[in-house]
Short mmCIF file of C-alpha atoms in Angstrom, two decimals:
data_model
loop_
_atom_site.label_atom_id
_atom_site.label_comp_id
_atom_site.label_asym_id
_atom_site.label_seq_id
_atom_site.Cartn_x
_atom_site.Cartn_y
_atom_site.Cartn_z
CA UNK A 47 -48.33 -25.83 -18.97
CA UNK A 48 -44.74 -24.76 -18.24
CA UNK A 49 -42.44 -23.82 -21.12
CA UNK A 50 -38.74 -23.20 -20.49
CA UNK A 51 -36.69 -21.33 -23.10
CA UNK A 52 -32.90 -20.94 -22.83
CA UNK A 53 -30.85 -18.40 -24.77
CA UNK A 54 -27.09 -18.94 -24.99
CA UNK A 55 -24.15 -16.64 -25.71
CA UNK A 56 -23.40 -18.40 -28.98
CA UNK A 57 -23.18 -16.11 -32.00
CA UNK A 58 -24.42 -18.01 -35.11
CA UNK A 59 -22.74 -15.55 -37.46
CA UNK A 60 -19.15 -16.29 -36.38
CA UNK A 61 -16.98 -19.39 -36.45
CA UNK A 62 -16.32 -21.63 -33.45
CA UNK A 63 -12.85 -20.17 -32.84
CA UNK A 64 -14.35 -16.68 -32.59
CA UNK A 65 -17.05 -17.56 -30.07
CA UNK A 66 -16.70 -16.19 -26.53
CA UNK A 67 -15.24 -18.63 -24.02
CA UNK A 68 -18.62 -18.95 -22.33
CA UNK A 69 -20.77 -19.31 -25.46
CA UNK A 70 -22.28 -22.61 -24.26
CA UNK A 71 -23.52 -21.08 -21.00
CA UNK A 72 -27.06 -19.72 -20.56
CA UNK A 73 -27.59 -16.01 -21.13
CA UNK A 74 -31.26 -15.99 -20.19
CA UNK A 75 -33.66 -18.65 -18.98
CA UNK A 76 -37.33 -17.82 -19.43
CA UNK A 77 -40.08 -19.85 -17.80
CA UNK A 78 -43.64 -19.26 -18.98
CA UNK A 79 -46.77 -20.68 -17.39
CA UNK A 80 -49.98 -20.73 -19.39
CA UNK A 81 -53.15 -22.72 -19.82
CA UNK A 82 -52.91 -25.64 -22.21
CA UNK A 83 -55.92 -24.36 -24.15
CA UNK A 84 -54.53 -20.82 -24.52
CA UNK A 85 -51.58 -19.44 -26.47
CA UNK A 86 -51.48 -16.30 -24.36
CA UNK A 87 -48.79 -16.43 -21.60
CA UNK A 88 -50.21 -16.31 -18.12
CA UNK A 89 -46.98 -15.60 -16.31
CA UNK A 90 -43.30 -15.36 -17.30
CA UNK A 91 -40.09 -15.24 -15.27
CA UNK A 92 -36.62 -14.46 -16.62
CA UNK A 93 -33.20 -15.15 -15.09
CA UNK A 94 -30.22 -13.53 -16.82
CA UNK A 95 -26.54 -14.28 -16.19
CA UNK A 96 -23.18 -12.84 -17.25
CA UNK A 97 -19.79 -14.56 -17.01
CA UNK A 98 -16.08 -13.85 -17.11
CA UNK A 99 -13.79 -15.45 -19.68
CA UNK A 100 -13.27 -18.43 -17.37
CA UNK A 101 -16.97 -19.28 -17.17
CA UNK A 102 -17.43 -17.94 -13.65
CA UNK A 103 -20.69 -16.13 -12.92
CA UNK A 104 -20.30 -12.36 -12.61
CA UNK A 105 -23.87 -11.09 -12.31
CA UNK A 106 -27.10 -13.03 -12.06
CA UNK A 107 -30.40 -11.19 -12.07
CA UNK A 108 -33.15 -13.41 -10.73
CA UNK A 109 -36.80 -13.37 -11.69
CA UNK A 110 -37.75 -11.59 -8.47
CA UNK A 111 -35.38 -8.70 -9.23
CA UNK A 112 -32.72 -9.76 -6.74
CA UNK A 113 -29.20 -9.33 -8.17
CA UNK A 114 -26.27 -11.55 -7.21
CA UNK A 115 -22.81 -10.14 -8.00
CA UNK A 116 -19.71 -12.35 -7.79
CA UNK A 117 -16.00 -11.56 -7.72
CA UNK A 118 -13.18 -14.09 -8.04
CA UNK A 119 -9.58 -14.22 -6.86
CA UNK A 120 -6.78 -13.80 -9.38
CA UNK A 121 -5.11 -17.08 -10.33
CA UNK A 122 -1.72 -15.63 -9.32
CA UNK A 123 -2.98 -14.90 -5.82
CA UNK A 124 -3.84 -11.78 -3.87
CA UNK A 125 -4.62 -10.80 -0.31
CA UNK A 126 -6.98 -13.42 1.08
CA UNK A 127 -6.04 -16.20 -1.34
CA UNK A 128 -2.70 -17.72 -2.40
CA UNK A 129 -1.96 -18.45 -6.04
CA UNK A 130 -4.07 -21.26 -7.45
CA UNK A 131 -1.88 -24.39 -7.74
CA UNK A 132 -3.29 -25.24 -11.18
CA UNK A 133 -3.53 -21.60 -12.28
CA UNK A 134 -7.33 -21.57 -12.53
CA UNK A 135 -9.58 -18.62 -11.71
CA UNK A 136 -12.08 -20.51 -9.56
CA UNK A 137 -11.86 -19.31 -5.97
CA UNK A 138 -14.83 -17.18 -4.99
CA UNK A 139 -13.86 -13.86 -3.41
CA UNK A 140 -17.26 -12.34 -2.69
CA UNK A 141 -20.95 -12.70 -3.38
CA UNK A 142 -23.14 -9.63 -3.00
CA UNK A 143 -26.91 -9.99 -2.87
CA UNK A 144 -28.72 -6.77 -3.77
CA UNK A 145 -32.47 -6.77 -3.13
CA UNK A 146 -35.01 -5.74 -5.70
CA UNK A 147 -36.43 -2.22 -5.45
CA UNK A 148 -39.57 -2.10 -3.36
CA UNK A 149 -42.21 0.44 -2.47
CA UNK A 150 -42.30 -1.03 1.03
CA UNK A 151 -38.77 0.00 1.99
CA UNK A 152 -35.22 -1.06 1.25
CA UNK A 153 -34.06 -4.50 2.29
CA UNK A 154 -30.38 -4.74 3.26
CA UNK A 155 -27.65 -5.55 0.77
CA UNK A 156 -25.67 -8.55 2.03
CA UNK A 157 -22.17 -9.54 1.05
CA UNK A 158 -20.40 -12.84 1.66
CA UNK A 159 -16.59 -12.64 1.62
CA UNK A 160 -14.27 -15.64 1.47
CA UNK A 161 -10.59 -16.23 2.16
CA UNK A 162 -8.42 -19.29 1.59
CA UNK A 163 -5.20 -20.88 2.79
CA UNK A 164 -2.80 -23.25 1.03
CA UNK A 165 -2.16 -26.75 2.39
CA UNK A 166 0.58 -29.21 1.57
CA UNK A 167 -0.34 -32.00 -0.81
CA UNK A 168 -0.04 -35.66 0.11
CA UNK A 169 2.99 -37.62 -1.07
CA UNK A 170 4.65 -34.58 -2.57
CA UNK A 171 1.70 -33.62 -4.74
CA UNK A 172 0.75 -30.02 -5.45
CA UNK A 173 -0.64 -27.91 -2.61
CA UNK A 174 -4.37 -27.34 -2.43
CA UNK A 175 -6.52 -24.45 -1.28
CA UNK A 176 -9.25 -24.59 1.31
CA UNK A 177 -11.61 -21.95 2.62
CA UNK A 178 -10.29 -20.54 5.89
CA UNK A 179 -12.85 -17.83 6.62
CA UNK A 180 -16.24 -16.67 5.40
CA UNK A 181 -17.72 -13.38 6.51
CA UNK A 182 -21.26 -12.08 6.09
CA UNK A 183 -21.61 -8.31 6.11
CA UNK A 184 -24.43 -5.84 5.64
CA UNK A 185 -23.36 -3.27 3.10
CA UNK A 186 -24.49 0.30 3.65
CA UNK A 187 -24.18 3.43 1.56
CA UNK A 188 -20.74 4.97 1.35
CA UNK A 189 -18.98 1.58 1.45
CA UNK A 190 -19.62 1.25 5.18
CA UNK A 191 -20.43 -2.28 6.30
CA UNK A 192 -21.31 -4.13 9.47
CA UNK A 193 -20.05 -7.65 10.12
CA UNK A 194 -22.98 -9.91 10.89
CA UNK A 195 -21.28 -13.30 11.02
CA UNK A 196 -17.84 -14.84 10.66
CA UNK A 197 -17.06 -18.54 10.27
CA UNK A 198 -13.49 -19.83 10.44
CA UNK A 199 -12.44 -23.30 9.26
CA UNK A 200 -9.57 -25.47 10.44
CA UNK A 201 -8.60 -28.78 8.84
CA UNK A 202 -6.93 -32.03 9.76
CA UNK A 203 -3.26 -31.50 8.92
CA UNK A 204 -1.49 -34.76 9.78
CA UNK A 205 0.20 -35.86 6.57
CA UNK A 206 0.83 -39.28 8.09
CA UNK A 207 -2.91 -39.93 8.28
CA UNK A 208 -4.11 -39.68 4.65
CA UNK A 209 -7.61 -40.95 5.47
CA UNK A 210 -8.25 -37.93 7.68
CA UNK A 211 -5.96 -35.35 6.12
CA UNK A 212 -7.86 -32.36 4.75
CA UNK A 213 -11.13 -33.08 6.54
CA UNK A 214 -12.70 -30.28 8.54
CA UNK A 215 -11.39 -30.27 12.13
CA UNK A 216 -13.00 -27.23 13.69
CA UNK A 217 -15.45 -24.48 12.78
CA UNK A 218 -15.88 -21.32 14.83
CA UNK A 219 -18.94 -19.12 14.44
CA UNK A 220 -18.86 -15.51 15.63
CA UNK A 221 -21.95 -13.30 15.41
CA UNK A 222 -21.78 -9.49 15.29
CA UNK A 223 -18.04 -9.55 16.08
CA UNK A 224 -18.79 -10.81 19.62
CA UNK A 225 -15.68 -12.96 19.95
CA UNK A 226 -16.37 -13.76 23.61
CA UNK A 227 -19.59 -15.51 22.65
CA UNK A 228 -18.25 -17.49 19.69
CA UNK A 229 -19.51 -21.02 19.12
CA UNK A 230 -16.98 -23.73 18.22
CA UNK A 231 -17.83 -27.07 16.63
CA UNK A 232 -15.16 -29.78 16.54
CA UNK A 233 -15.21 -32.84 14.33
CA UNK A 234 -13.84 -36.27 15.18
CA UNK A 235 -13.69 -39.25 12.86
CA UNK A 236 -13.30 -42.99 13.17
CA UNK A 237 -13.60 -45.93 10.83
CA UNK A 238 -15.42 -49.21 11.19
CA UNK A 239 -16.31 -52.11 8.95
CA UNK A 240 -19.91 -52.06 7.72
CA UNK A 241 -21.17 -55.61 7.63
CA UNK A 242 -24.24 -54.55 5.68
CA UNK A 243 -22.28 -52.94 2.82
CA UNK A 244 -19.07 -54.92 3.36
CA UNK A 245 -16.96 -51.75 3.19
CA UNK A 246 -15.09 -49.53 5.59
CA UNK A 247 -17.35 -46.70 6.75
CA UNK A 248 -16.34 -43.38 8.25
CA UNK A 249 -18.25 -42.00 11.19
CA UNK A 250 -18.24 -38.28 11.98
CA UNK A 251 -18.96 -36.96 15.46
CA UNK A 252 -19.43 -33.20 15.90
CA UNK A 253 -19.46 -31.52 19.30
#
């Protein structure tokens, strides 16, 4: 038998207007496995999560002891990310995965970092942000880090072709900062009528 219990950030002793912005989000999720004929838990796992005032995850501690730490770009923009067009805090800046302590040695701490660029909106609409680069690094003591992988993204930017505009055009993968051995994937698109579904279908070819 599996029983799942969820605790939220709601505070029953205060009014709705005084609740934290994230009061409807899970604080802890506990899963307990036990035999149907027994009231004694056989095994329990707990996942706990904290949030910022915008509902973005800050720290999640998983049942296996692995901790995921998230940072987010300021809505007014900063290095690596322009200002958010709608003034939301929603663009992920970094995700750090810290392994659980172990008697068998320390696993590496890995950090994903993200940067974004602004693109013009169609028909005079607001600009939009798209991920331009994601970097995976191994974090060492003393803030030293080694770049393990970098992926850059380029997008279709022809405003006169709204069906393709904004789609991924090219991705370049670089491992261990070895630029000379980077791998590039390009994406081409075309459209055809699907007789089966009686709609226009888009085909993507990656090379």
